[in-house]
C-alpha positions in Angstrom: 6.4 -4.2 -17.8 8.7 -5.1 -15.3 10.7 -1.3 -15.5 7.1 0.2 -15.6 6.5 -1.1 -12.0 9.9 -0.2 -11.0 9.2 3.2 -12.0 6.1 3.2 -10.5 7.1 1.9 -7.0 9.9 4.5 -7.0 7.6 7.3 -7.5 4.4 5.8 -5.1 2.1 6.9 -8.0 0.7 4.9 -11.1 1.3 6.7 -14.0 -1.4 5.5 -16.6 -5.0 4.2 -15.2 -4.8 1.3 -12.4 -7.1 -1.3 -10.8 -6.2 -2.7 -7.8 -7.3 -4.0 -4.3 -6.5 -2.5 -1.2 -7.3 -3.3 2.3 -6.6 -1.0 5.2 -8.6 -0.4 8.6 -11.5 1.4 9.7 -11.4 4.0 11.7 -14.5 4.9 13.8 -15.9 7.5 11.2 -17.5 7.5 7.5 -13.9 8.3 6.4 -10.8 6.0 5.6 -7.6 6.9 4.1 -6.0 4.7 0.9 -2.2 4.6 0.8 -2.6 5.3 -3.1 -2.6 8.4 -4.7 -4.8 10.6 -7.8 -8.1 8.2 -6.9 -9.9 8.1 -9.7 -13.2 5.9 -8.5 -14.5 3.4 -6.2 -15.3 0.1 -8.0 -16.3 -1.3 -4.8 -15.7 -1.2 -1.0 -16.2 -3.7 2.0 -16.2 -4.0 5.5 -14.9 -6.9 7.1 -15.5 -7.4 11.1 -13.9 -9.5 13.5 -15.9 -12.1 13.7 -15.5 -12.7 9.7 -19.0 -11.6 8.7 -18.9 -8.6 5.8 -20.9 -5.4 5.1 -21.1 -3.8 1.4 -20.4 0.0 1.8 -21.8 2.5 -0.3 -19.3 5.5 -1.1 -20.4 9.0 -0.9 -17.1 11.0 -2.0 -13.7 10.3 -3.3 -10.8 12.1 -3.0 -7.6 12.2 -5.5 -5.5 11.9 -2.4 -7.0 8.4 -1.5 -9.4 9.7 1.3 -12.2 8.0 0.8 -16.1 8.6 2.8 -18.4 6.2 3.3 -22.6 6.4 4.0 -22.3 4.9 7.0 -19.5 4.7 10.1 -17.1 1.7 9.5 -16.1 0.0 12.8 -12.5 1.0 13.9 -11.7 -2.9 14.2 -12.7 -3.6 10.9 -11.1 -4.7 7.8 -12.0 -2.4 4.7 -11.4 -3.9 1.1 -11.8 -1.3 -1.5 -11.2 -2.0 -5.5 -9.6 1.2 -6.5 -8.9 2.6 -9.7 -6.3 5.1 -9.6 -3.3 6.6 -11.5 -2.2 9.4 -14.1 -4.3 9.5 -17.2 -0.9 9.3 -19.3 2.9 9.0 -18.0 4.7 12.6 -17.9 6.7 13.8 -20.7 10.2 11.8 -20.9 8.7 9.0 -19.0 8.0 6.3 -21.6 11.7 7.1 -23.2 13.2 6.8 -19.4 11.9 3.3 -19.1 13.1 2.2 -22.0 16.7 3.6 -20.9 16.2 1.5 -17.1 15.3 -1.3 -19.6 18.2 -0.7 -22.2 20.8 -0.5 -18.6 19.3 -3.6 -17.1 19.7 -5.9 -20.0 23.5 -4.2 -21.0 24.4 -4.3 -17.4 25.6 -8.4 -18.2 27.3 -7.4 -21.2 29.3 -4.2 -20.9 33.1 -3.5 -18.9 31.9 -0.2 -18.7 28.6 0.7 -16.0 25.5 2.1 -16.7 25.3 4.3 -14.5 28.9 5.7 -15.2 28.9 9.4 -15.2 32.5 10.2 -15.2 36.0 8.8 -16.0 38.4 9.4 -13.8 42.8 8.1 -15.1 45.0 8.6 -12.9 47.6 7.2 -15.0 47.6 3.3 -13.5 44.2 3.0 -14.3 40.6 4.1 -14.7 38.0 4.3 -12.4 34.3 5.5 -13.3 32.3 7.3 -10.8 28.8 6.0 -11.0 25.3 7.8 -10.1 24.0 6.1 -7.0 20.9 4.5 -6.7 19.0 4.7 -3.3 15.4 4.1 -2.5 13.9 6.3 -5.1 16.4 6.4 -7.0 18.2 4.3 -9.7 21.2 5.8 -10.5 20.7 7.4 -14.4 20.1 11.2 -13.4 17.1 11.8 -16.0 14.9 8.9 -14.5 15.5 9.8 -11.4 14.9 13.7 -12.0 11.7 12.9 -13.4 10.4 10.4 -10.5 11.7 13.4 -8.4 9.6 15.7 -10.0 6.3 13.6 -10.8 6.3 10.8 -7.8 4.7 11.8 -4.4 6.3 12.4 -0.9 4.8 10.3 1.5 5.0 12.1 5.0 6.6 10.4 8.1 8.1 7.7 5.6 12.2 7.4 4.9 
């Protein structure tokens, strides 16, 4: 489970059906946007205002991309709580066998001399020294994992 999130935060996309709750603000109009993506439905959604008291709101349309429109305008100083479900129906091709390699890697990476994310040997005749995939923020270093968060996962604009 713990690799399946992993995955999952690398590539800012559930890839099997989700529930979860999110809370973002209003803005002034019927619409808000979700920072989750491939919405599937609304469970429900609330508007809290400043001064604590709360509002049901009843959703009129849902978009994969997390935009979300309301009945009614939702204050631009309010909190909005939304259950969500969202996510993939199934993980992409490869996937399930890539999380068992993260998983394999984590629990060798104690146990082995050699790194798991070695992809070269280099001798040079006093010794050895492995170049080793890099892992960076959506990345974690073992080239098919991260080739297939690269192609599946999302972009987020205006994020590094």
């Amino acid at each position: 489970r713990i690799t399946e999130h992993e995955i999952e935060a690398a590539a800012g996309v559930a890839f099997v059906p989700r529930f979860a709750i999110v809370e973002t603000r209003g803005t002034g109009t019927e619409t808000v946007m979700l920072p989750l993506y491939y919405v599937r439905s609304v469970r429900w959604a609330m508007a809290i205002a400043t001064d604590g008291s709360s509002t049901m709101l009843t959703v009129a349309q849902v978009s994969g991309t997390g935009k979300i429109t309301f009945t009614t305008t939702v204050d631009a100083t309010a909190r909005v709580v939304v259950g969500v479900e969202h996510g993939h129906d199934r993980p992409p091709a490869g996937m399930a066998e890539q999380a068992i390699v993260l998983m394999r890697a984590r629990l060798a990476q104690v146990n082995s001399a050699i790194p798991s994310r070695a992809e070269r040997y280099q001798s040079d005749g006093n010794g050895a020294t492995y170049i080793l995939a890099q892992p960076g923020r959506k990345k974690f270093g073992i080239p098919d994992l991260d080739a297939l968060i690269a192609r599946h996962g999302v972009q987020i604009e205006g994020i590094a």
